[in-house]
Tab-separated table of C-alpha atoms in Angstrom:
chain	number	residue	atom	x	y	z
A	1	GLY	CA	97.786	100.982	105.956
A	2	ASP	CA	93.871	100.135	105.848
A	3	THR	CA	92.039	102.928	103.623
A	4	PHE	CA	88.875	101.641	105.357
A	5	LEU	CA	90.040	102.242	108.665
A	6	GLY	CA	90.173	105.710	110.845
A	7	GLY	CA	89.126	108.179	113.018
A	8	GLU	CA	85.574	107.942	112.576
A	9	ASP	CA	85.608	104.020	113.186
A	10	PHE	CA	87.059	105.243	116.770
A	11	ASP	CA	84.156	107.963	117.063
A	12	ARG	CA	81.595	105.480	116.130
A	13	ARG	CA	82.593	103.351	119.221
A	14	VAL	CA	82.277	106.186	121.485
A	15	ILE	CA	78.636	106.932	119.687
A	16	ASP	CA	77.419	103.550	120.199
A	17	TRP	CA	78.672	103.423	124.057
A	18	LEU	CA	76.619	106.641	124.637
A	19	VAL	CA	73.630	105.686	122.720
A	20	PHE	CA	73.597	101.996	124.448
A	21	ASN	CA	73.908	103.712	127.869
A	22	PHE	CA	71.257	106.538	127.466
A	23	GLN	CA	68.679	103.687	125.754
A	24	ARG	CA	69.147	101.681	128.800
A	25	ASP	CA	68.604	104.251	131.384
A	26	ASN	CA	65.908	106.109	129.534
A	27	LYS	CA	64.350	103.437	126.822
A	28	ILE	CA	64.768	105.983	123.950
A	29	ASP	CA	66.977	105.283	120.784
A	30	LEU	CA	69.215	108.737	120.053
A	31	ARG	CA	69.752	107.488	116.779
A	32	LYS	CA	66.231	108.183	115.396
A	33	ASP	CA	66.868	111.727	116.231
A	34	LYS	CA	69.099	113.355	113.348
A	35	MET	CA	70.059	116.287	115.456
A	36	ALA	CA	70.660	114.148	118.367
A	37	LEU	CA	73.086	111.979	116.266
A	38	GLN	CA	74.917	114.766	114.994
A	39	ARG	CA	75.663	116.316	118.417
A	40	LEU	CA	76.692	113.033	119.468
A	41	LYS	CA	79.299	112.628	116.680
A	42	ASP	CA	80.700	116.093	117.422
A	43	VAL	CA	80.913	115.147	121.356
A	44	ALA	CA	82.446	111.529	120.694
A	45	GLU	CA	85.210	113.133	118.406
A	46	LYS	CA	86.043	116.045	120.659
A	47	ALA	CA	86.084	113.256	123.684
A	48	LYS	CA	88.312	110.975	121.819
A	49	CYS	CA	90.817	113.764	121.056
A	50	GLU	CA	91.043	114.913	124.560
A	51	LEU	CA	91.590	111.499	125.946
A	52	SER	CA	94.917	111.657	124.098
A	53	SER	CA	96.214	114.117	126.686
A	54	VAL	CA	93.878	113.642	129.757
A	55	ARG	CA	92.901	110.327	131.744
A	56	GLU	CA	89.200	111.431	131.642
A	57	THR	CA	86.774	113.924	129.977
A	58	GLU	CA	83.265	114.946	130.891
A	59	ILE	CA	80.611	114.504	128.174
A	60	ASN	CA	77.783	116.856	128.755
A	61	LEU	CA	74.910	117.300	126.159
A	62	PRO	CA	72.161	119.276	127.601
A	63	PHE	CA	68.573	118.952	126.266
A	64	ILE	CA	69.826	116.017	123.707
A	65	ILE	CA	66.162	115.002	123.167
A	66	SER	CA	62.387	116.092	123.829
A	67	THR	CA	60.238	113.234	125.548
A	68	GLY	CA	57.003	114.819	123.805
A	69	ARG	CA	55.570	115.776	127.031
A	70	ASN	CA	57.161	119.563	127.382
A	71	GLU	CA	60.266	118.032	128.579
A	72	ALA	CA	63.768	117.291	127.571
A	73	LEU	CA	66.453	114.779	128.592
A	74	HIS	CA	70.156	115.363	129.258
A	75	LEU	CA	73.186	113.196	128.669
A	76	GLN	CA	75.884	113.456	131.001
A	77	THR	CA	78.613	111.020	131.646
A	78	THR	CA	82.289	110.490	131.985
A	79	LEU	CA	84.607	108.645	129.707
A	80	THR	CA	88.033	107.612	130.699
A	81	ARG	CA	91.020	106.665	128.461
A	82	ASP	CA	90.634	103.226	129.729
A	83	LYS	CA	87.084	102.905	128.652
A	84	LEU	CA	87.903	104.477	125.345
A	85	GLU	CA	90.905	101.757	125.061
A	86	GLU	CA	88.571	98.905	125.667
A	87	LEU	CA	85.919	100.122	123.339
A	88	THR	CA	88.465	100.152	120.691
A	89	ALA	CA	90.771	97.363	121.383
A	90	ASP	CA	90.008	95.554	117.950
A	91	LEU	CA	90.554	98.443	116.029
A	92	VAL	CA	93.945	98.921	117.349
A	93	ASP	CA	94.514	95.214	117.037
A	94	ARG	CA	93.596	95.499	113.405
A	95	THR	CA	95.981	98.307	112.837
A	96	ILE	CA	98.982	95.888	114.065
A	97	ASP	CA	97.516	93.035	111.863
A	98	ILE	CA	98.329	95.371	109.088
A	99	CYS	CA	101.907	95.993	110.146
A	100	ALA	CA	102.758	91.953	110.526
A	101	LYS	CA	101.087	91.304	107.232
A	102	THR	CA	103.193	94.069	105.457
A	103	LEU	CA	106.207	92.809	106.866
A	104	GLU	CA	105.451	89.273	105.613
A	105	GLU	CA	104.431	90.705	102.106
A	106	ALA	CA	107.947	92.601	102.078
A	107	GLU	CA	109.772	89.717	103.534
A	108	LEU	CA	111.158	91.680	106.370
A	109	GLY	CA	111.487	91.166	109.980
A	110	LYS	CA	110.734	93.393	112.773
A	111	GLY	CA	114.766	93.676	113.126
A	112	ASP	CA	114.904	95.385	109.354
A	113	ILE	CA	112.787	98.332	110.764
A	114	GLU	CA	115.003	101.399	111.791
A	115	ASP	CA	112.109	103.925	112.233
A	116	VAL	CA	108.309	103.718	112.273
A	117	ILE	CA	106.469	106.996	111.265
A	118	LEU	CA	102.936	107.597	112.417
A	119	VAL	CA	100.462	108.789	109.915
A	120	GLY	CA	97.240	110.566	110.685
A	121	GLY	CA	95.595	112.139	113.688
A	122	MET	CA	94.617	108.731	115.458
A	123	THR	CA	98.227	107.958	115.933
A	124	ARG	CA	98.026	110.402	118.510
A	125	MET	CA	96.188	108.115	120.833
A	126	PRO	CA	98.626	106.795	123.385
A	127	ARG	CA	97.391	103.176	123.120
A	128	VAL	CA	98.204	103.091	119.257
A	129	GLN	CA	101.734	104.482	120.002
A	130	GLN	CA	101.996	101.718	123.007
A	131	ALA	CA	100.655	99.041	120.353
A	132	VAL	CA	103.292	99.956	117.633
A	133	ALA	CA	106.049	100.166	120.134
A	134	GLU	CA	105.383	97.005	121.557
A	135	PHE	CA	104.995	95.455	117.944
A	136	PHE	CA	108.410	96.775	116.722
A	137	GLY	CA	110.184	96.736	119.470
A	138	LEU	CA	111.181	100.652	119.206
A	139	GLU	CA	109.591	104.016	119.858
A	140	PRO	CA	107.913	105.449	117.029
A	141	CYS	CA	109.464	108.750	115.246
A	142	LYS	CA	107.452	111.744	116.428
A	143	GLY	CA	109.608	113.983	114.924
A	144	VAL	CA	106.984	114.305	111.813
A	145	HIS	CA	103.825	115.906	112.211
A	146	PRO	CA	101.303	112.911	111.872
A	147	ASP	CA	98.694	115.038	110.199
A	148	GLU	CA	101.559	116.472	107.596
A	149	VAL	CA	103.266	113.635	106.802
A	150	VAL	CA	101.139	112.637	103.780
A	151	ALA	CA	101.569	116.005	102.269
A	152	LEU	CA	105.430	115.630	102.987
A	153	GLY	CA	105.331	112.148	101.066
A	154	ALA	CA	103.495	113.546	98.403
A	155	ALA	CA	106.031	116.254	97.831
A	156	ILE	CA	108.601	113.709	97.645
A	157	GLN	CA	106.782	111.502	95.343
A	158	GLY	CA	105.773	114.603	93.051
A	159	ALA	CA	109.286	115.588	92.696
A	160	ALA	CA	110.602	112.172	92.016
A	161	LEU	CA	107.893	111.972	89.278
A	162	VAL	CA	109.439	115.366	87.553
A	163	ASP	CA	112.758	114.039	88.110
A	164	GLU	CA	114.104	116.857	90.284
A	165	LYS	CA	115.300	114.383	92.947
A	166	SER	CA	117.349	111.672	90.332
A	167	ASP	CA	118.901	110.307	93.773
A	168	ILE	CA	115.651	109.312	95.067
A	169	LEU	CA	113.545	106.075	94.136
A	170	LEU	CA	110.234	105.572	95.530
A	171	LEU	CA	107.936	102.803	94.274
A	172	ASP	CA	104.381	103.471	94.769
A	173	VAL	CA	102.146	100.283	95.081
A	174	THR	CA	98.407	99.337	94.897
A	175	PRO	CA	97.228	98.759	98.435
A	176	HIS	CA	94.176	96.418	97.216
A	177	SER	CA	93.796	94.099	94.474
A	178	LEU	CA	91.808	95.063	91.570
A	179	GLY	CA	89.636	93.071	89.185
A	180	ILE	CA	85.931	92.403	87.855
A	181	MET	CA	83.166	90.467	88.959
A	182	ILE	CA	82.582	87.303	86.804
A	183	VAL	CA	79.953	84.510	86.863
A	184	GLY	CA	78.845	83.320	89.985
A	185	GLY	CA	79.820	86.337	91.907
A	186	TYR	CA	83.421	85.698	92.270
A	187	PHE	CA	85.961	88.279	92.311
A	188	HIS	CA	88.518	87.754	89.437
A	189	LYS	CA	91.885	89.890	90.204
A	190	LEU	CA	93.783	91.376	87.398
A	191	ILE	CA	96.214	93.372	89.468
A	192	GLU	CA	97.538	91.885	92.566
A	193	GLN	CA	97.898	93.856	95.775
A	194	ASN	CA	101.255	95.490	96.075
A	195	THR	CA	102.015	95.676	92.551
A	196	THR	CA	104.151	98.591	91.710
A	197	VAL	CA	102.521	101.383	89.481
A	198	PRO	CA	102.255	102.318	87.049
A	199	THR	CA	100.925	99.273	85.663
A	200	SER	CA	98.460	97.593	83.026
A	201	LYS	CA	97.040	94.300	83.311
A	202	SER	CA	94.877	92.292	80.506
A	203	HIS	CA	92.705	89.389	80.772
A	204	VAL	CA	90.398	87.586	78.504
A	205	PHE	CA	86.890	86.759	79.182
A	206	THR	CA	83.940	85.073	77.310
A	207	THR	CA	80.265	85.259	77.423
A	208	VAL	CA	78.229	83.115	79.961
A	209	LYS	CA	75.030	82.751	77.800
A	210	ASP	CA	74.239	82.009	74.295
A	211	ASN	CA	72.979	85.077	72.089
A	212	GLN	CA	74.522	87.641	74.853
A	213	THR	CA	75.015	90.642	73.336
A	214	SER	CA	76.105	92.996	76.113
A	215	VAL	CA	78.512	92.240	79.235
A	216	LYS	CA	78.177	94.489	82.123
A	217	ILE	CA	81.626	95.082	83.600
A	218	LEU	CA	81.649	95.554	87.748
A	219	VAL	CA	85.244	97.045	88.855
A	220	LEU	CA	86.241	96.086	92.231
A	221	GLN	CA	88.838	96.357	94.762
A	222	GLY	CA	89.644	93.975	97.671
A	223	GLU	CA	91.155	90.578	98.622
A	224	SER	CA	88.117	88.343	98.735
A	225	GLU	CA	87.106	85.705	96.445
A	226	ARG	CA	83.617	86.857	96.622
A	227	ALA	CA	82.748	89.924	94.830
A	228	GLU	CA	80.115	91.122	97.590
A	229	GLU	CA	82.870	91.331	100.248
A	230	ASN	CA	84.978	93.666	98.054
A	231	GLU	CA	84.692	97.397	97.268
A	232	LEU	CA	82.511	98.272	93.848
A	233	LEU	CA	84.608	100.925	92.326
A	234	GLY	CA	82.510	101.406	89.127
A	235	GLU	CA	80.529	99.789	86.345
A	236	PHE	CA	79.837	99.994	82.841
A	237	VAL	CA	78.353	97.827	79.978
A	238	LEU	CA	79.823	97.071	76.507
A	239	THR	CA	77.275	96.680	74.074
A	240	GLY	CA	76.986	95.429	70.506
A	241	LEU	CA	78.301	91.803	70.866
A	242	ARG	CA	77.868	89.441	67.820
A	243	ARG	CA	75.063	86.867	68.967
A	244	ALA	CA	76.835	83.339	69.608
A	245	THR	CA	76.950	80.453	71.669
A	246	ARG	CA	78.353	80.715	75.119
A	247	GLY	CA	82.046	81.158	75.387
A	248	GLU	CA	82.321	82.206	71.751
A	249	VAL	CA	82.637	85.836	72.091
A	250	GLU	CA	86.093	87.031	73.680
A	251	ILE	CA	86.327	90.336	75.637
A	252	GLU	CA	89.533	91.522	76.922
A	253	VAL	CA	89.584	93.590	79.849
A	254	THR	CA	92.518	95.964	80.623
A	255	PHE	CA	93.113	97.533	83.812
A	256	HIS	CA	95.837	100.641	83.857
A	257	ILE	CA	96.973	102.490	87.018
A	258	SER	CA	98.912	105.702	86.234
A	259	ALA	CA	101.977	106.932	87.872
A	260	ASP	CA	99.650	109.389	89.969
A	261	GLY	CA	97.231	106.583	91.013
A	262	ILE	CA	94.334	107.118	88.464
A	263	VAL	CA	92.607	103.738	87.540
A	264	SER	CA	91.384	103.241	84.051
A	265	VAL	CA	89.384	100.218	82.912
A	266	LYS	CA	88.653	99.238	79.386
A	267	ALA	CA	86.535	96.357	77.936
A	268	ARG	CA	87.204	95.359	74.127
A	269	ASP	CA	85.120	93.105	71.718
A	270	LEU	CA	88.371	91.169	70.075
A	271	GLU	CA	86.450	90.254	67.338
A	272	THR	CA	84.859	93.843	66.397
A	273	GLY	CA	87.319	96.020	68.294
A	274	GLN	CA	84.412	97.822	69.739
A	275	GLU	CA	85.446	99.298	73.172
A	276	GLN	CA	84.060	100.837	76.211
A	277	SER	CA	85.866	102.088	79.134
A	278	ILE	CA	85.725	104.057	83.049
A	279	THR	CA	87.865	106.231	84.700
A	280	VAL	CA	87.838	105.200	88.364
A	281	THR	CA	87.096	108.720	90.484
A	282	ALA	CA	85.605	107.344	93.600
A	283	THR	CA	84.367	104.582	95.496
A	284	SER	CA	80.510	103.665	95.573
A	285	GLY	CA	79.794	103.176	99.067
A	286	LEU	CA	77.577	100.394	98.417
A	287	THR	CA	77.035	97.728	101.307
A	288	GLU	CA	77.566	94.096	100.745
A	289	ASP	CA	73.728	93.455	100.602
A	290	GLU	CA	73.201	96.132	97.989
A	291	ILE	CA	76.618	94.682	95.887
A	292	ARG	CA	74.810	90.899	96.257
A	293	LYS	CA	71.645	92.435	95.019
A	294	MET	CA	73.395	94.121	91.871
A	295	ILE	CA	74.821	90.581	91.260
A	296	ASP	CA	71.594	89.016	91.108
A	297	ALA	CA	70.402	91.726	88.936
A	298	ASN	CA	73.202	91.475	86.373
A	299	LYS	CA	73.950	87.681	86.403
A	300	ASP	CA	72.743	87.385	82.906
A	301	TYR	CA	75.185	89.975	81.666
A	302	MET	CA	78.114	88.922	83.213
A	303	VAL	CA	81.686	87.354	82.068
A	304	GLU	CA	83.501	84.437	82.692
A	305	VAL	CA	87.279	83.510	82.588
A	306	ARG	CA	87.947	82.073	79.131
A	307	SER	CA	88.492	78.607	79.030
A	308	GLY	CA	92.010	77.166	78.607
A	309	GLN	CA	94.890	77.133	81.214
A	310	GLU	CA	92.693	78.347	84.049
A	311	PHE	CA	90.118	75.667	83.493
A	312	GLU	CA	92.906	72.906	82.948
A	313	LYS	CA	94.627	74.012	86.309
A	314	ALA	CA	91.253	73.708	88.046
A	315	ARG	CA	90.444	70.374	86.779
A	316	HIS	CA	93.811	68.861	87.241
A	317	ALA	CA	93.357	70.025	91.023
A	318	ALA	CA	89.632	68.796	91.262
A	319	GLU	CA	90.527	65.303	89.536
A	320	ARG	CA	93.366	64.692	92.135
A	321	VAL	CA	90.846	65.241	94.968
A	322	LEU	CA	88.366	63.146	93.389
A	323	ASP	CA	90.613	60.345	93.034
A	324	GLU	CA	91.522	60.077	96.584
A	325	VAL	CA	87.694	60.559	97.428
A	326	GLU	CA	86.611	57.809	95.453
A	327	GLN	CA	89.067	55.396	96.530
A	328	LEU	CA	88.202	56.097	100.570
A	329	PHE	CA	84.622	55.609	99.290
A	330	PRO	CA	83.900	51.874	99.912
A	331	LYS	CA	85.824	52.078	103.132
A	332	VAL	CA	84.270	54.814	104.534
A	333	SER	CA	80.865	53.681	103.403
A	334	GLU	CA	81.302	50.510	105.195
A	335	ILE	CA	82.316	52.226	108.259
A	336	ILE	CA	79.692	54.703	108.764
A	337	SER	CA	76.699	53.432	106.753
A	338	GLY	CA	75.251	51.796	110.053
A	339	SER	CA	73.759	54.674	111.308
A	340	ASP	CA	71.281	57.314	109.879
A	341	PHE	CA	73.902	60.021	110.008
A	342	GLY	CA	76.318	58.303	108.385
A	343	GLN	CA	74.227	57.132	105.554
A	344	ASP	CA	73.164	60.995	105.151
A	345	ALA	CA	76.827	61.868	104.996
A	346	VAL	CA	77.597	59.035	102.388
A	347	LYS	CA	74.669	60.508	100.111
A	348	LYS	CA	75.891	63.918	100.411
A	349	ALA	CA	79.449	62.889	99.701
A	350	ARG	CA	78.149	61.071	96.320
A	351	GLY	CA	76.138	64.377	95.569
A	352	VAL	CA	79.492	66.438	95.632
A	353	VAL	CA	81.391	63.795	93.590
A	354	GLU	CA	78.281	64.213	91.221
A	355	ARG	CA	78.650	67.931	90.735
A	356	ALA	CA	82.245	68.082	90.391
A	357	ARG	CA	82.045	65.335	87.461
A	358	ALA	CA	79.086	67.866	86.241
A	359	ALA	CA	81.175	70.994	86.497
A	360	ILE	CA	84.306	68.954	84.447
A	361	ALA	CA	81.638	67.954	81.538
A	362	ALA	CA	80.049	71.310	81.272
A	363	ARG	CA	83.529	73.084	81.540
A	364	ASP	CA	82.084	75.391	84.260
A	365	LEU	CA	85.207	76.748	86.120
A	366	PRO	CA	83.330	78.790	88.895
A	367	GLY	CA	81.393	75.385	89.399
A	368	LEU	CA	84.500	73.544	89.398
A	369	THR	CA	85.998	75.762	92.090
A	370	GLU	CA	82.831	75.461	94.296
A	371	ALA	CA	82.560	71.767	93.757
A	372	THR	CA	86.456	71.213	94.632
A	373	GLU	CA	86.179	73.269	97.803
A	374	ALA	CA	83.215	70.871	99.066
A	375	LEU	CA	85.445	67.761	97.743
A	376	THR	CA	88.105	68.942	100.050
A	377	ARG	CA	86.164	69.170	102.823
A	378	THR	CA	84.472	65.781	102.135
A	379	LEU	CA	88.095	64.379	101.916
A	380	ASN	CA	89.312	65.577	105.117
A	381	MET	CA	86.336	64.191	106.688
A	382	PHE	CA	86.920	60.623	105.008
A	383	ARG	CA	90.435	60.990	106.073
A	384	GLY	CA	89.218	61.616	109.713
A	385	VAL	CA	86.722	58.726	109.718
A	386	VAL	CA	89.632	56.244	108.392
A	387	SER	CA	92.564	57.802	110.790
A	388	LYS	CA	90.081	57.137	114.004
A	389	THR	CA	89.356	53.383	112.671
A	390	ARG	CA	93.022	52.609	112.388
A	391	GLY	CA	93.424	54.130	115.932
């Protein structure tokens, strides 16, 4: 499932629709009135639930807002099931995409599935049930109450944990990858998505600046390579590091997920043994922009992946692309340098090559990763130019 997708997302689409129509007709934005917005939330949820059993429902909110001239406006409209399905079509598709991804990760086909259990109140929506049936080619099981199924699963898991059911083997997994932010605003995964829990994983990082005496550990969950596109779970600071040149002080970061799903993170100075830790209790709720600002504010206190196998692997990959780009450079230059656009493209390509070589010389892993991506785009462009010439 998607822990960031639920009934409130569907409610929000109804609210947006109501606000848009009211603003179009009355030139007033109901979102600016907290009382009106709360009433909209209540009526949107009610209408959504009713449309699981009827084809249309009346939405009636008298005195929704005052105009300031001793007059009040009313909101009255009809929402149909078809309109609700239109407003939320992408959310339903997102649910089905998760099903497809899960089957792929489990290396299963649709034919391997015997029963589909629906979880959560939103699965009462007819369109959700229809989409599930169309995807799996079988009707979802309705013998388990969608609001109680999680509690039933938790009871089974609890019994397995205390060995009351020795014939049951349940493997709980983490739904998202877990890791920390490293220099450059990248997300370094320590525990991959769908890893069986309980589990522990450690990795050694280094300082990013000379004489750096502290590091800030930002704990994230998600799948994006960019830190700001993931969910911030928590943060803590390890202080008292020895003053040394960049990359000399090593910090071991350890993630541990217990059998009951509690995540704890520890950072330890390998030289002194000094450590700091955090237990994740809730998500931060920070937006992507807020996380990006946090990255900028703490860039001098980050860690980077320790040079070694990771850097060498990246260097070999970059040099393979570099070699091919440089082999094609003379020919491509000759073909496209006749125009201003072509000359500009060649100049940019040379800049990409120089950045890659500088990153290799500085052993800058994040910089090399970024340069390799740009090199790959350059190589694809070069191949396209040569291919068209041959054609």
